[in-house]
Short mmCIF file of C-alpha atoms in Angstrom, two decimals:
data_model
loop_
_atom_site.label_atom_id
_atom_site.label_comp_id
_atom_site.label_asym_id
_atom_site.label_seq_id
_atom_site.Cartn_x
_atom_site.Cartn_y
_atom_site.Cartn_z
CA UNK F 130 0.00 0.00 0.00
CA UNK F 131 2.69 2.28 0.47
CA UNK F 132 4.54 0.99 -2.43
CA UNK F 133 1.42 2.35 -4.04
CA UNK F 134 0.15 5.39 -2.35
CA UNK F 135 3.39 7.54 -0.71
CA UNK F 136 4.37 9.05 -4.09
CA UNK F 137 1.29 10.47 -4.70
CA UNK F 138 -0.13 11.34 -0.93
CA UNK F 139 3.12 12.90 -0.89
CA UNK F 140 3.37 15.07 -3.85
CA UNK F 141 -0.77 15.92 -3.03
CA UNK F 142 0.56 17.04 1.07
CA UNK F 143 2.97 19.61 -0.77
CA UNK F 144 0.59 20.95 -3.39
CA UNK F 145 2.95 19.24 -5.57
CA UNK F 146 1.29 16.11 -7.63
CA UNK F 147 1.17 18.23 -10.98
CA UNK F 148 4.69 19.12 -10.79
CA UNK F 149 6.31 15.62 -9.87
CA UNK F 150 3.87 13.26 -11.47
CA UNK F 151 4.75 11.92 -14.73
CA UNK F 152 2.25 11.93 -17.50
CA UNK F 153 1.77 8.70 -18.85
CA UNK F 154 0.04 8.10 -22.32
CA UNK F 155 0.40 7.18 -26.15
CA UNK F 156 2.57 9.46 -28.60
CA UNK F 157 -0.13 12.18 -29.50
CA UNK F 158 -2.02 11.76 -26.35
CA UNK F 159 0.27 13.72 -23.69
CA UNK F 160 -2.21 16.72 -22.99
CA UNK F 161 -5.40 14.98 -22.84
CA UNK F 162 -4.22 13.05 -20.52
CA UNK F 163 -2.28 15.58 -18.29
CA UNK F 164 -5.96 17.29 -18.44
CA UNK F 165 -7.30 14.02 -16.38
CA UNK F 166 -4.54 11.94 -15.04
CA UNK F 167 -3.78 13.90 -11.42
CA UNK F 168 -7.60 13.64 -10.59
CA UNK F 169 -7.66 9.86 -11.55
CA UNK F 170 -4.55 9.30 -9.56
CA UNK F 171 -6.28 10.96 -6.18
CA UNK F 172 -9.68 9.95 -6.56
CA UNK F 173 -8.99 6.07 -7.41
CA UNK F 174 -6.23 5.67 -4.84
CA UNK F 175 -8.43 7.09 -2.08
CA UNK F 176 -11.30 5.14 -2.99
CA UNK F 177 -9.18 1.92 -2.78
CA UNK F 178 -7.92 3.83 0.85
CA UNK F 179 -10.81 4.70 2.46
CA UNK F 180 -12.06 2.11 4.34
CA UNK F 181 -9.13 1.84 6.26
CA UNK F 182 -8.75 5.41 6.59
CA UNK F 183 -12.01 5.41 8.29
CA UNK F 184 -11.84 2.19 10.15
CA UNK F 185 -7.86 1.24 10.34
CA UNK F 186 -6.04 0.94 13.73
CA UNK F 187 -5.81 4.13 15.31
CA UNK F 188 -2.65 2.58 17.23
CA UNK F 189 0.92 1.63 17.34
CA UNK F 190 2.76 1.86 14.16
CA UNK F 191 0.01 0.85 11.90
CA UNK F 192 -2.19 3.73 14.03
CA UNK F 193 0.55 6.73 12.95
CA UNK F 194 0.46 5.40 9.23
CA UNK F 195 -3.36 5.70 9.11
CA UNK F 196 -3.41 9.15 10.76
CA UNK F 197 -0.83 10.78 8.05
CA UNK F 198 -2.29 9.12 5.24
CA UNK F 199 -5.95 10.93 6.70
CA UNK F 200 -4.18 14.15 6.94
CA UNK F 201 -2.64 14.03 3.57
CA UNK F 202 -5.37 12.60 1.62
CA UNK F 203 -7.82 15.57 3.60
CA UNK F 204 -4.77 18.24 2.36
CA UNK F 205 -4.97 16.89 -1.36
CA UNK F 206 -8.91 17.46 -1.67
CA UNK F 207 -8.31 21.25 -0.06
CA UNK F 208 -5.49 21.69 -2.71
CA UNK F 209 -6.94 19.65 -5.67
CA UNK F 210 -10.37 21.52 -5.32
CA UNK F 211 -8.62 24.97 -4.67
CA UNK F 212 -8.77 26.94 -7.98
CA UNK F 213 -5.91 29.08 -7.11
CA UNK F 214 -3.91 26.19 -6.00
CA UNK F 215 -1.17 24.65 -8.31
CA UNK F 216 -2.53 21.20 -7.84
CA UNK F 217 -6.33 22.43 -9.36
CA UNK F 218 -7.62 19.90 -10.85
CA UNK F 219 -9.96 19.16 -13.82
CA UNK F 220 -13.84 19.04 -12.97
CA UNK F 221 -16.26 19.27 -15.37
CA UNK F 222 -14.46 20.87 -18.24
CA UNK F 223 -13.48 17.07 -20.02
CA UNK F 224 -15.93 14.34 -19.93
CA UNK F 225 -13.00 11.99 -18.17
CA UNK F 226 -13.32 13.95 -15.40
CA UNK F 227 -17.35 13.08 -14.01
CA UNK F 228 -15.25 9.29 -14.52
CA UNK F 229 -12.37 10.34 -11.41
CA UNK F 230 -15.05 12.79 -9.80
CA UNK F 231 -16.83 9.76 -9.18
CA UNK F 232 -14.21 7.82 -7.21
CA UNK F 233 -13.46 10.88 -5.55
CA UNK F 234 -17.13 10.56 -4.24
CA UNK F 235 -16.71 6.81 -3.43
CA UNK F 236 -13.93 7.60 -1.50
CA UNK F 237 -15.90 10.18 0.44
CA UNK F 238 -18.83 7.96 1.33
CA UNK F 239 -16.70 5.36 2.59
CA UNK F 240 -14.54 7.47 4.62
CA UNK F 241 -17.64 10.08 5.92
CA UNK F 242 -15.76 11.13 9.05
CA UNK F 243 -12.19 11.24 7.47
CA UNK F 244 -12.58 12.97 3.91
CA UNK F 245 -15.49 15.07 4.58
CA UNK F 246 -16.64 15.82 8.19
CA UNK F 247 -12.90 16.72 9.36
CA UNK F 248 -12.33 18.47 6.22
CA UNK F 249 -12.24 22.75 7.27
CA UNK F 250 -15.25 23.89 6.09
CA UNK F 251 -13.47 26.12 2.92
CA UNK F 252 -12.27 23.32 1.26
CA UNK F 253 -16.16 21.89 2.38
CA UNK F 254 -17.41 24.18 -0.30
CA UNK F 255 -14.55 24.05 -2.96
CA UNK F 256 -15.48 19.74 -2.73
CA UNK F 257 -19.43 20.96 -3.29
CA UNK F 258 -18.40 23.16 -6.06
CA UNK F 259 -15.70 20.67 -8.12
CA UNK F 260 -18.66 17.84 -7.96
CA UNK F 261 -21.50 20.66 -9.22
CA UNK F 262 -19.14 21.10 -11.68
CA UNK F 263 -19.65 17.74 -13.50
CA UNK F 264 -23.34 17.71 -13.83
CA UNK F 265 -22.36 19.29 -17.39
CA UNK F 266 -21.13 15.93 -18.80
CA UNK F 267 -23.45 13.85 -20.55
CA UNK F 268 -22.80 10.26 -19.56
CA UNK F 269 -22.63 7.51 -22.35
CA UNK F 270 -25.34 4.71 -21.78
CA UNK F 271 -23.51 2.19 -19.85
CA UNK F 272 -21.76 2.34 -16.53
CA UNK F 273 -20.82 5.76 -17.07
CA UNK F 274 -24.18 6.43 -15.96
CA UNK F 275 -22.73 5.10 -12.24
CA UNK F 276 -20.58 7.97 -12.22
CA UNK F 277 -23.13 10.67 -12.41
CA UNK F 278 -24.95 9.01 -9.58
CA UNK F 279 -22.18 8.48 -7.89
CA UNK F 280 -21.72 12.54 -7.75
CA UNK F 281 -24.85 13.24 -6.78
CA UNK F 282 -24.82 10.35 -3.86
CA UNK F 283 -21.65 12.57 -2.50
CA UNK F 284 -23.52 15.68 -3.14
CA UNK F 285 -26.14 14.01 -0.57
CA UNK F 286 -24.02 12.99 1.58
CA UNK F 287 -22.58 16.29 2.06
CA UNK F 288 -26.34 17.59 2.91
CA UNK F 289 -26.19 19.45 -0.72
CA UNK F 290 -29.78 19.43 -2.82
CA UNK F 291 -29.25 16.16 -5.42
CA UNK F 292 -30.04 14.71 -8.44
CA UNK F 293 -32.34 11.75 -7.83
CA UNK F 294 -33.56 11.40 -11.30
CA UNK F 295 -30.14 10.56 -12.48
CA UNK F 296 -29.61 8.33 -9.60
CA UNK F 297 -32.90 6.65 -10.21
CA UNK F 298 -31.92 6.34 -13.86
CA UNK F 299 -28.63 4.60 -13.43
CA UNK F 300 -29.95 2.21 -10.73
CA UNK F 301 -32.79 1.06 -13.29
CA UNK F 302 -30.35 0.94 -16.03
CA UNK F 303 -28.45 -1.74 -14.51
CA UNK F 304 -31.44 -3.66 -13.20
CA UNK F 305 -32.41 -4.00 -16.74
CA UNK F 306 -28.85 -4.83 -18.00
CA UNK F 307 -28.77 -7.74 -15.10
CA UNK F 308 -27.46 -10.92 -17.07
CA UNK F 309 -26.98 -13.55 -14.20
CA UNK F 310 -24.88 -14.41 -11.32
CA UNK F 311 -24.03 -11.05 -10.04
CA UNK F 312 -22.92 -9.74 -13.73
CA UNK F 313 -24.60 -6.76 -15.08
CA UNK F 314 -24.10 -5.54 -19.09
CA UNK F 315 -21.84 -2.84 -19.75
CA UNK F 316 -24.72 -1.37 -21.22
CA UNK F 317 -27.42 -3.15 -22.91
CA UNK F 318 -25.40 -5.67 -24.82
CA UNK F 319 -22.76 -8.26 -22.75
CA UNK F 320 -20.00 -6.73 -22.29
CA UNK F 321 -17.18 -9.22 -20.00
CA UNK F 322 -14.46 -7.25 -18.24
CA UNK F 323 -13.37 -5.85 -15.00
CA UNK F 324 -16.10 -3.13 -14.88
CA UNK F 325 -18.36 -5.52 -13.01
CA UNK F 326 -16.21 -5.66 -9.98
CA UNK F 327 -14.30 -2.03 -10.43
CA UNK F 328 -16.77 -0.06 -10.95
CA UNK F 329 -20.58 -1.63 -11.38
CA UNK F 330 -21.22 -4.06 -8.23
CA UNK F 331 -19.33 -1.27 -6.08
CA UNK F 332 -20.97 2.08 -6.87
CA UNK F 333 -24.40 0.28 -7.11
CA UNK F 334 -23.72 -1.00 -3.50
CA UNK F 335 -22.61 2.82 -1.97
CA UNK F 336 -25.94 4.20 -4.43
CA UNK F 337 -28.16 2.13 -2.54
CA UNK F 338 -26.23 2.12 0.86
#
């Protein structure tokens, strides 16, 4: 897990992600990626962190590890959500970005106490505002449609006015697009990869939770 997380928990503590992150992509594809890829790096690796952030030992050495990874992870939302900070990120002006908005709101509603109740209450409204900010993307018709829920679920959470039509959409989506045997359709038509357990069974669960 550290392995994993320090170089980028690290870089976020510092306001410094966009400046020591590498951009990663295909020849031709450098700046729509760089547009996405420091969101997507925060918002999946906190979802994949925050149930232990919210429920880890909060003792001996494991204890310490769990209470600097909160405090960084709560100082990467304040800068990533800060428009005048250097670590800004991307919300709402690509449609990748309602994709790693979404995990960013997972993350949230499994750590409640960590990511959002402890946050100060400025970077409280900067969150509210980055997450408004995707309701301009138009999801495609498959488990994209997750991700706008997803959003507004957060938006709940935080005790903002939500979306429940597009929650209520997505949730009947995937009813209909139930196959068998805990697989859903990536969309109307059967579609076998990892979205089932990355992204599908997951969000549905926190959507209904």
């Amino acid at each position: 897990m550290q392995k994993i997380a320090d170089p980028v928990m690290k870089a976020l503590g510092q306001r410094q992600l966009k400046a020591w992150m590498p951009v990663e992509a295909r020849p031709g594809q450098e700046q729509s990626r760089r547009e996405c890829t420091y969101l997507e790096a925060m918002g999946r690796l906190l979802a994949g962190l925050a149930p232990w952030l919210e429920s880890g030992s909060s003792t001996g050495k494991e204890g310490s590890l769990r209470q600097q990874y909160c405090e960084l992870a709560r100082a990467g939302i304040a800068s990533g959500t800060y428009p005048a900070s250097p670590d800004y990120m991307n919300f709402g002006t690509t449609a990748q970005s309602v994709v790693d908005t979404a995990f960013l709101a997972l993350a949230i509603c499994r750590a409640p106490t960590e990511l959002w109740t402890k946050l100060n209450k400025p970077a409280q409204r900067n969150l509210i505002a980055a997450l408004k900010a995707t309701r301009t993307i138009l999801p495609g018709a498959n488990n994209w449609l997750l991700f706008s829920a997803m959003v507004e679920v957060g938006l709940n959470l935080m005790g903002e006015p939500w979306d429940a039509m597009r929650v209520d959409y997505a949730v009947r989506q995937h009813e209909a697009w139930f196959f068998a045997d805990g697989t859903y359709g990536d969309g109307p038509h059967f579609h076998w990869d990892y979205y089932n357990s990355f992204v599908i069974q997951p969000m549905l669960l926190q959507i209904m939770d």
